[in-house]
Coordinates of C-alpha atoms in Angstrom, one line a residue:
M1 CA 0.3 0.2 -0.1
A2 CA 1.5 3.8 -0.9
L3 CA 2.3 6.2 1.5
K4 CA -0.4 8.3 0.7
E5 CA -3.4 5.3 1.2
L6 CA -1.6 4.7 4.0
A7 CA -2.6 8.5 5.7
K8 CA -5.3 8.6 3.8
S9 CA -6.6 5.1 6.2
G10 CA -5.3 6.6 9.3
E11 CA -2.1 4.2 10.4
L12 CA 0.4 6.9 9.5
A13 CA -2.1 10.2 9.5
A14 CA -0.4 9.9 13.8
D15 CA 3.1 9.4 12.5
L16 CA 3.2 11.7 9.4
A17 CA 1.8 14.5 11.7
S18 CA 4.5 14.0 14.6
A19 CA 7.3 13.9 12.2
F20 CA 5.9 17.0 10.6
D21 CA 6.1 18.8 14.1
A22 CA 9.0 17.6 15.3
S23 CA 11.3 18.6 12.2
P24 CA 14.0 21.0 12.9
N25 CA 13.0 23.6 9.8
P26 CA 10.8 25.9 10.4
Y27 CA 7.1 24.3 8.1
M28 CA 4.0 26.6 7.9
L29 CA 1.3 26.4 5.4
L30 CA -1.5 28.3 4.0
T31 CA -4.4 28.1 2.0
P32 CA -4.8 29.6 -0.6
D33 CA -6.3 32.4 0.5
L34 CA -3.1 32.7 2.4
R35 CA -4.8 31.6 5.5
Y36 CA -2.2 29.8 8.4
A37 CA -3.8 25.9 7.9
G38 CA -0.7 24.4 10.0
M39 CA 2.4 24.8 11.4
N40 CA 5.2 23.0 13.3
R41 CA 6.8 23.3 16.6
A42 CA 10.4 24.8 14.9
Y43 CA 8.0 27.4 12.9
L44 CA 6.3 28.5 16.4
D45 CA 9.8 29.1 17.9
V46 CA 11.3 31.2 15.2
T47 CA 8.4 33.0 15.1
Q48 CA 7.7 32.9 19.1
R49 CA 3.8 32.5 18.5
T50 CA 0.8 30.1 19.4
R51 CA -0.8 27.9 17.3
E52 CA -4.0 29.6 18.4
E53 CA -2.6 32.5 17.1
L54 CA -2.1 31.3 13.9
L55 CA -4.7 29.2 12.4
G56 CA -6.8 31.2 10.5
Q57 CA -5.5 34.4 10.6
H58 CA -3.6 36.0 7.0
I59 CA 0.5 36.2 7.1
M60 CA -0.2 39.9 6.2
D61 CA -1.8 40.0 9.2
V62 CA 0.1 38.7 11.4
F63 CA 3.3 40.0 10.1
D64 CA 2.6 43.3 7.6
A65 CA 7.2 43.1 7.2
G66 CA 7.7 45.7 9.4
G67 CA 5.9 48.4 7.5
D68 CA 8.3 47.2 4.6
D69 CA 6.2 47.2 2.2
A70 CA 8.4 46.3 -0.7
N71 CA 9.2 42.9 0.9
A72 CA 5.5 41.9 1.8
A73 CA 5.1 42.8 -2.2
K74 CA 7.6 40.5 -2.7
L75 CA 6.2 38.1 -0.4
L76 CA 3.4 38.1 -1.9
A77 CA 4.0 37.7 -5.7
S78 CA 5.9 34.6 -4.6
F79 CA 2.7 32.9 -3.2
K80 CA 1.2 34.0 -6.0
R81 CA 3.4 32.4 -8.9
V82 CA 2.8 29.1 -7.3
L83 CA -0.7 29.6 -7.0
T84 CA -0.6 30.3 -11.0
T85 CA 2.1 28.6 -12.6
G86 CA 1.2 25.0 -10.1
R87 CA 5.2 24.8 -9.7
P88 CA 7.8 25.9 -6.0
D89 CA 9.1 29.7 -6.5
H90 CA 12.3 30.3 -4.1
L91 CA 12.9 33.4 -3.1
P92 CA 16.6 33.8 -2.0
L93 CA 16.9 36.2 0.2
L94 CA 13.9 38.5 1.5
H95 CA 14.6 41.2 4.3
Y96 CA 11.1 40.4 6.7
A97 CA 11.1 41.9 10.0
I98 CA 9.6 39.5 12.7
P99 CA 8.0 41.4 15.8
L100 CA 9.3 39.4 19.1
P101 CA 9.9 39.9 22.6
D102 CA 12.4 41.9 24.2
Q103 CA 14.6 41.2 27.5
D104 CA 11.8 43.3 29.0
G105 CA 9.0 41.0 27.9
R106 CA 8.0 44.6 25.3
V107 CA 7.3 43.3 21.8
R108 CA 9.0 44.9 19.0
N109 CA 10.1 44.8 15.2
V110 CA 13.9 42.6 15.1
D111 CA 15.1 42.2 11.3
R112 CA 15.7 39.2 10.5
Y113 CA 16.5 38.4 6.4
W114 CA 15.4 34.8 5.4
S115 CA 15.7 32.7 2.8
A116 CA 12.1 30.6 1.5
T117 CA 11.1 27.7 -0.4
H118 CA 6.8 27.9 -1.4
S119 CA 5.5 24.8 -2.6
P120 CA 2.2 23.6 -3.8
V121 CA 0.1 20.3 -2.1
R122 CA -2.4 19.0 -4.0
D123 CA -5.2 16.7 -3.6
D124 CA -6.3 14.1 -5.5
S125 CA -7.4 16.3 -8.4
G126 CA -4.7 17.8 -9.1
T127 CA -6.0 20.7 -7.8
I128 CA -3.8 23.9 -5.3
R129 CA -5.0 22.9 -1.6
Y130 CA -1.6 24.4 0.2
I131 CA 1.3 26.3 -0.3
L132 CA 4.1 24.6 2.1
Q133 CA 6.2 27.1 3.4
H134 CA 10.0 26.4 4.3
T135 CA 11.8 29.5 5.8
S136 CA 15.3 29.4 6.3
D137 CA 16.9 32.1 9.1
I138 CA 20.1 33.3 7.0
T139 CA 20.4 36.7 9.1
E140 CA 23.9 36.1 10.7
L141 CA 24.9 34.4 6.8
Q142 CA 23.7 38.2 5.3
T143 CA 25.4 40.0 8.9
L144 CA 28.8 38.5 7.6
R145 CA 28.4 39.8 4.2
T146 CA 27.3 43.6 6.1
R147 CA 30.5 43.0 7.9
A148 CA 32.9 42.2 4.9
E149 CA 32.0 44.6 3.0
T150 CA 32.8 47.4 5.3
G151 CA 35.3 46.0 6.8
A152 CA 33.8 47.4 10.6
R153 CA 34.6 45.2 13.5
A154 CA 31.5 43.5 15.2
D155 CA 33.5 44.8 18.5
G156 CA 35.2 46.8 17.1
A157 CA 38.8 45.0 16.9
L158 CA 38.1 42.7 14.0
S159 CA 41.1 41.9 12.4
D160 CA 42.3 42.0 8.4
I161 CA 42.5 38.5 8.4
D162 CA 39.4 37.9 10.5
A163 CA 37.4 40.1 7.7
I164 CA 39.5 38.2 4.6
L165 CA 38.4 35.1 6.1
S166 CA 35.4 36.1 6.6
G167 CA 34.5 37.5 2.9
Q168 CA 36.1 34.2 1.6
V169 CA 33.6 32.3 3.5
L170 CA 31.3 34.7 2.3
R171 CA 31.6 34.9 -1.7
R172 CA 31.9 30.1 -1.2
A173 CA 28.4 30.4 0.2
E174 CA 26.6 33.6 -2.4
T175 CA 28.2 31.1 -5.2
M176 CA 27.6 28.3 -3.7
Q177 CA 23.8 29.8 -3.6
A178 CA 24.1 31.2 -7.3
D179 CA 24.7 27.8 -8.0
V180 CA 21.8 26.0 -6.3
Q181 CA 19.0 29.1 -8.1
R182 CA 21.0 29.2 -11.5
L183 CA 20.4 25.0 -11.8
E184 CA 16.6 25.3 -10.0
G185 CA 16.0 27.8 -13.0
E186 CA 17.6 25.9 -15.7
R187 CA 15.5 22.7 -14.3
N188 CA 12.2 25.2 -13.7
R189 CA 12.6 26.0 -17.5
L190 CA 13.8 22.3 -18.7
S191 CA 10.4 21.0 -16.9
D192 CA 8.6 24.1 -18.5
L193 CA 9.3 23.0 -22.2
L194 CA 8.6 19.8 -21.9
M195 CA 5.5 20.4 -20.0
Q196 CA 4.6 22.5 -22.5
A197 CA 5.8 20.5 -25.7
P198 CA 3.5 19.4 -28.1
G199 CA 4.4 15.8 -28.5
F200 CA 4.2 13.5 -25.3
V201 CA 6.6 13.2 -22.9
A202 CA 7.6 10.8 -20.2
I203 CA 10.0 9.9 -17.7
L204 CA 10.0 6.4 -16.4
V205 CA 12.2 5.5 -13.7
G206 CA 14.3 1.9 -12.5
P207 CA 13.6 -1.7 -13.5
D208 CA 9.5 -1.8 -13.6
H209 CA 9.9 1.5 -15.5
V210 CA 7.8 3.9 -12.3
F211 CA 6.3 7.2 -14.0
Q212 CA 8.3 9.6 -12.5
M213 CA 7.0 13.1 -14.5
H214 CA 4.4 13.2 -17.9
N215 CA 3.5 16.3 -19.4
G216 CA -0.3 17.6 -20.6
A217 CA 0.0 15.8 -24.3
Y218 CA 0.2 12.4 -22.4
A219 CA -2.1 12.7 -20.5
R220 CA -4.5 13.6 -23.0
L221 CA -2.9 10.2 -25.0
I222 CA -3.9 8.5 -22.0
G223 CA -7.4 10.1 -21.2
H224 CA -5.8 11.6 -17.8
R225 CA -5.8 8.9 -16.4
E226 CA -3.6 8.9 -12.7
I227 CA 0.2 7.6 -13.2
S228 CA 2.5 9.4 -11.4
G229 CA 4.4 7.3 -9.1
K230 CA 3.0 3.3 -10.7
P231 CA 5.4 0.9 -13.2
I232 CA 4.1 1.2 -16.5
R233 CA 1.6 -1.9 -16.3
E234 CA -0.2 -0.9 -13.4
A235 CA -0.2 2.7 -15.1
L236 CA -1.9 0.9 -18.5
P237 CA -2.5 -2.7 -17.8
E238 CA -4.0 -2.1 -21.5
L239 CA -1.2 -1.8 -22.9
V240 CA -0.4 -6.3 -22.2
G241 CA -0.1 -8.4 -25.0
Q242 CA 1.2 -5.1 -27.7
G243 CA 4.6 -5.8 -27.5
Y244 CA 5.0 -2.4 -25.6
Y245 CA 6.7 -3.6 -22.0
E246 CA 8.9 -5.6 -23.5
F247 CA 10.6 -2.7 -25.4
L248 CA 10.9 -0.8 -22.5
D249 CA 12.6 -3.9 -21.0
D250 CA 14.8 -4.0 -23.9
V251 CA 16.2 -0.4 -23.7
Y252 CA 16.8 -0.7 -20.5
A253 CA 18.3 -4.2 -20.1
T254 CA 20.8 -3.2 -23.1
G255 CA 20.9 1.1 -23.5
E256 CA 19.9 1.0 -27.0
P257 CA 17.2 3.3 -28.3
H258 CA 14.0 2.2 -30.0
Q259 CA 12.0 3.7 -32.1
G260 CA 8.6 3.2 -33.3
K261 CA 6.9 5.1 -36.7
G262 CA 3.4 4.7 -37.2
S263 CA 3.0 2.3 -34.2
K264 CA -0.5 1.0 -33.9
V265 CA -1.7 0.9 -30.0
Q266 CA -5.1 0.3 -28.3
L267 CA -5.6 2.4 -25.3
Q268 CA -8.4 2.3 -22.9
Q269 CA -9.3 6.7 -23.2
A270 CA -11.2 6.8 -19.3
P271 CA -12.4 3.4 -16.8
G272 CA -14.9 0.4 -18.1
E273 CA -14.8 1.9 -21.6
A274 CA -14.1 -0.5 -25.1
L275 CA -10.1 0.4 -26.2
E276 CA -9.4 3.2 -29.2
T277 CA -6.7 2.9 -32.0
V278 CA -4.0 5.3 -32.2
Y279 CA -1.1 5.7 -33.9
L280 CA 2.3 6.5 -33.1
D281 CA 5.6 8.1 -33.6
F282 CA 7.9 7.6 -30.9
I283 CA 11.5 6.8 -29.1
Y284 CA 12.4 5.5 -26.0
Q285 CA 16.1 7.3 -25.0
P286 CA 18.2 5.4 -22.1
I287 CA 18.1 7.5 -19.2
R288 CA 22.0 6.8 -17.7
D289 CA 23.1 8.1 -14.3
A290 CA 26.3 9.3 -12.9
S291 CA 28.0 5.7 -13.0
G292 CA 27.0 5.6 -16.5
N293 CA 24.0 3.0 -15.8
I294 CA 21.0 2.9 -16.6
A295 CA 18.8 4.9 -14.3
G296 CA 15.4 4.8 -16.5
I297 CA 14.2 5.6 -19.9
F298 CA 12.8 9.0 -21.6
V299 CA 9.4 8.4 -23.9
Q300 CA 8.9 10.8 -26.4
G301 CA 6.7 11.3 -29.5
H302 CA 3.7 11.9 -31.9
D303 CA 0.4 11.1 -31.8
V304 CA 0.1 10.6 -35.7
T305 CA -3.9 8.6 -36.5
D306 CA -4.7 11.8 -38.0
T307 CA -1.8 11.0 -40.4
V308 CA -2.7 7.3 -40.8
I309 CA -6.0 7.3 -41.0
A310 CA -5.5 10.2 -44.1
A311 CA -3.1 8.7 -45.7
E312 CA -5.2 4.9 -45.3
R313 CA -7.8 7.5 -46.7
Q314 CA -6.2 8.4 -49.4
K315 CA -4.6 4.9 -50.8
L316 CA -8.0 3.4 -51.0
M317 CA -9.9 6.8 -53.1
I318 CA -6.9 6.3 -55.3
D319 CA -7.6 2.6 -55.3
E320 CA -11.4 3.1 -55.9
L321 CA -10.1 6.0 -58.4
N322 CA -8.4 3.6 -60.5
H323 CA -11.4 1.2 -60.4
R324 CA -14.1 3.6 -61.8
V325 CA -11.5 4.9 -64.3
K326 CA -11.4 1.2 -65.6
N327 CA -14.7 0.6 -65.5
T328 CA -15.5 4.4 -66.8
L329 CA -13.6 3.0 -70.4
A330 CA -14.7 0.4 -70.7
T331 CA -18.7 1.9 -70.1
V332 CA -17.6 4.2 -72.9
Q333 CA -15.7 1.4 -74.7
S334 CA -18.8 -0.7 -74.9
I335 CA -21.4 2.7 -76.1
A336 CA -18.9 3.2 -78.8
M337 CA -19.3 0.0 -79.7
Q338 CA -22.5 -0.7 -79.4
T339 CA -24.0 3.1 -81.2
A340 CA -21.5 2.2 -83.9
R341 CA -23.0 -1.4 -85.0
S342 CA -26.7 1.1 -84.2
H343 CA -26.1 3.9 -87.2
E344 CA -23.8 3.3 -89.9
D345 CA -24.2 7.5 -90.7
P346 CA -21.1 9.3 -89.1
R347 CA -23.2 12.2 -87.5
S348 CA -26.2 9.8 -86.4
F349 CA -23.3 7.8 -84.6
A350 CA -21.8 11.2 -83.0
E351 CA -24.8 12.7 -81.7
S352 CA -25.8 9.4 -79.7
F353 CA -22.1 8.6 -78.6
Q354 CA -22.2 12.3 -77.6
A355 CA -25.8 12.3 -76.3
R356 CA -24.8 9.0 -74.2
L357 CA -21.6 10.3 -73.2
M358 CA -23.3 13.4 -72.2
A359 CA -25.6 11.4 -69.8
L360 CA -21.9 9.2 -68.0
S361 CA -21.3 12.8 -67.5
H362 CA -24.2 14.4 -65.8
T363 CA -24.6 11.0 -63.2
H364 CA -20.8 11.5 -62.7
D365 CA -21.7 15.8 -61.5
L366 CA -23.8 14.3 -59.4
L367 CA -21.6 12.2 -57.4
T368 CA -18.4 14.6 -57.6
R369 CA -21.0 17.0 -55.6
S370 CA -21.5 14.8 -52.7
H371 CA -17.8 13.6 -52.8
W372 CA -19.2 10.1 -54.6
E373 CA -20.8 9.3 -51.5
G374 CA -23.9 8.6 -53.4
A375 CA -26.3 11.0 -55.4
D376 CA -30.3 11.3 -55.2
L377 CA -32.2 9.2 -57.2
R378 CA -34.7 11.9 -58.6
A379 CA -31.3 14.5 -59.2
I380 CA -30.7 11.9 -61.7
L381 CA -34.3 11.5 -63.1
E382 CA -34.3 14.7 -63.0
H383 CA -31.2 14.9 -65.1
E384 CA -32.0 12.9 -68.0
T385 CA -35.4 14.3 -68.9
E386 CA -35.4 17.8 -68.1
A387 CA -34.9 18.6 -71.9
H388 CA -38.0 16.6 -72.9
G389 CA -40.1 19.9 -70.3
A390 CA -40.3 19.3 -66.3
H391 CA -44.1 19.6 -67.2
R392 CA -43.8 16.6 -69.3
V393 CA -42.5 14.3 -66.5
S394 CA -44.5 13.2 -63.0
L395 CA -41.8 12.6 -60.9
N396 CA -43.7 10.6 -57.3
G397 CA -41.2 8.9 -54.7
P398 CA -39.6 8.8 -51.5
R399 CA -35.8 11.0 -51.3
L400 CA -33.2 7.6 -52.6
D401 CA -29.7 8.3 -52.2
L402 CA -28.1 5.4 -54.4
E403 CA -24.6 4.0 -53.6
P404 CA -22.0 5.3 -56.7
A405 CA -22.3 2.5 -59.0
A406 CA -26.2 2.0 -59.0
A407 CA -25.8 6.1 -59.4
L408 CA -24.1 5.1 -63.2
S409 CA -25.8 2.6 -64.6
L410 CA -30.0 3.8 -63.9
G411 CA -28.5 7.4 -65.1
M412 CA -27.1 5.6 -68.1
I413 CA -31.3 3.2 -68.2
F414 CA -33.0 6.8 -68.1
H415 CA -31.0 8.5 -70.6
E416 CA -32.2 5.7 -72.6
L417 CA -35.6 5.6 -71.9
A418 CA -35.9 9.4 -71.6
T419 CA -34.3 9.2 -75.6
N420 CA -36.4 6.6 -77.0
A421 CA -39.7 8.1 -75.3
A422 CA -38.5 11.1 -76.9
K423 CA -38.2 9.4 -80.7
Y424 CA -40.8 7.5 -80.8
G425 CA -42.6 7.4 -77.2
A426 CA -45.3 9.6 -75.1
L427 CA -42.2 12.5 -75.4
S428 CA -42.3 12.4 -79.6
S429 CA -46.1 13.6 -79.5
P430 CA -47.3 17.2 -77.8
D431 CA -49.9 15.2 -75.2
G432 CA -47.8 12.8 -74.0
R433 CA -46.7 12.3 -70.6
V434 CA -44.1 10.4 -69.1
L435 CA -45.1 9.2 -65.1
V436 CA -42.2 8.0 -62.9
D437 CA -43.3 6.2 -59.2
W438 CA -40.9 4.6 -57.0
A439 CA -40.7 2.8 -53.7
V440 CA -38.2 1.3 -51.0
A441 CA -39.5 -1.7 -49.8
N442 CA -38.0 -3.3 -46.7
H443 CA -37.3 -6.4 -46.8
A444 CA -34.1 -8.4 -45.5
K445 CA -32.5 -6.7 -47.5
P446 CA -34.1 -3.4 -49.1
Q447 CA -35.5 -3.4 -52.5
L448 CA -36.2 -0.6 -55.6
S449 CA -40.0 -0.9 -57.1
L450 CA -39.4 1.9 -60.4
T451 CA -42.7 1.9 -63.0
W452 CA -41.1 3.6 -66.5
R453 CA -45.2 4.6 -67.8
E454 CA -45.7 6.7 -70.9
V455 CA -49.0 8.1 -71.5
G456 CA -50.5 10.2 -74.2
G457 CA -48.2 9.4 -77.6
P458 CA -49.0 7.5 -80.2
S459 CA -49.8 3.7 -80.6
V460 CA -46.4 1.7 -79.8
R461 CA -46.0 -2.0 -81.3
P462 CA -42.7 -4.4 -80.1
P463 CA -39.6 -3.5 -82.5
A464 CA -38.4 -5.5 -85.4
R465 CA -35.3 -6.2 -83.6
R466 CA -33.7 -5.1 -80.3
G467 CA -31.9 -2.3 -80.5
F468 CA -28.8 -1.2 -78.0
G469 CA -31.5 0.7 -75.7
S470 CA -32.9 -1.9 -74.5
R471 CA -29.7 -4.4 -74.9
L472 CA -28.0 -1.1 -72.6
I473 CA -31.1 -0.9 -69.9
E474 CA -31.3 -5.2 -69.5
R475 CA -28.3 -5.7 -68.8
N476 CA -27.2 -3.1 -66.4
V477 CA -30.2 -4.4 -64.9
R478 CA -29.1 -8.1 -64.6
H479 CA -25.5 -7.5 -65.0
D480 CA -24.5 -4.4 -63.0
L481 CA -27.4 -4.3 -60.3
A482 CA -28.7 -7.2 -59.7
G483 CA -31.8 -6.3 -60.4
D484 CA -34.9 -7.3 -62.9
V485 CA -36.6 -6.0 -65.1
K486 CA -39.8 -6.4 -67.9
L487 CA -40.5 -4.8 -71.3
D488 CA -43.9 -3.9 -71.7
Y489 CA -44.3 -2.8 -75.2
A490 CA -48.2 -1.8 -75.1
T491 CA -50.7 -0.5 -77.4
A492 CA -51.6 2.2 -75.2
G493 CA -48.1 3.3 -74.3
F494 CA -44.2 1.8 -73.6
S495 CA -43.6 1.2 -69.9
A496 CA -40.6 -0.9 -67.6
E497 CA -41.3 -2.5 -64.3
F498 CA -37.4 -2.5 -62.7
S499 CA -37.1 -4.3 -58.9
V500 CA -33.8 -3.6 -57.7
P501 CA -32.0 -4.1 -54.4
L502 CA -30.5 -1.1 -53.0
D503 CA -27.2 -2.9 -51.3
Q504 CA -25.6 -3.8 -54.5
G505 CA -23.4 -1.3 -55.5
Q506 CA -22.1 -0.8 -52.0
D507 CA -21.1 -4.6 -52.0
Q508 CA -19.3 -3.9 -55.8

């Protein structure tokens, strides 16, 4: 059981409180509105206060820096940086007088110099609940500095050698303090860069790959789970069997980095949810300690799921385009050959051939507008019959989006029907009309039932021979659409009844 859980359960609460109170270093806790929430015995001894005096009080109401507004503002600014950035803040030197009783029992402000570190304390949700202050009284060091700078004797008898030695000690202390501040600043800047990096970053330590830190991009990748301090097999259990544990083990054992490009990984975004597939570019780099031994692994990468899916979609689109181009060329070739057989005159051949290509082109335009996702049946019919007058063609049926293959075949069929009606059928007579009705039957598979009926035209009789139009209609319906068609040359007017399965185009 982790320390935090033991503390929550009460098993260590008393011991932790005792350890905190027994520390020789002064500590105190502030709420986010800067009111005392707790302090240890060392803090009470330094400030000569009691817990009852401090708990619940605003820190600036208790210690006002002896009226020094600049120092008070410096202290408040440090607290604000912790609350704003969520990171520790260090004040290397703070002149801050505190009220202390003198030998006569009178309270007066006494100059003190402090070095203070303010750290955020978060709850389980990551919200800052307290600010922990750790202070060190460096008044003696500052006094030594002042004496060394002025060369004055503390008692009027400090020798030049004492002054030189004091100055050397002070300079060494100042140098060490400056180095610590510089390193702390560099660490904070590096931490900021990692936390704000657009790619995901994590640091794993030890042979069990325990999460020491991770940035926001990594948190988003794994669904903002609490993983800090957990080994990866516990933090991300869904990775079992996907090879990533083994990659980390190998890097830790050999010291050789491992790189993945577009690697597929299944992650759980929230407890109980199904696994989601993502694709990652990543690298595992070994981290070595001062002795050169492997101490951990640096994980860095990018979520390239959108790029991988886009590339796969593009490949599918290119394959589909190649397929459609071949089909279209085959259709054009068939139209040319069949039209040539039906027309000995080059001019009439050109007119018929061009008209049929235009019909194919019209349906292509409809499909292009929908990015080849389909075309509306009514729109196809309107395209192929509009040249004969919208008032002469009655369209009756529900909206129906056809798959691309079905749309192309029916576009050619409607063009042939409209052309024949204009040459020999109802549309060749001023009073003739065409009635088109369709419906969808929802059986095990949806079925389109469509009737093309011509009325008010000249008398009709069956053709002496089957022309290209009727052959194209029957071939497209039975071969391309896997449906049935019945052509009826009744004396009162030509009619055609179609029955087409609507999922055939998608299967193709």
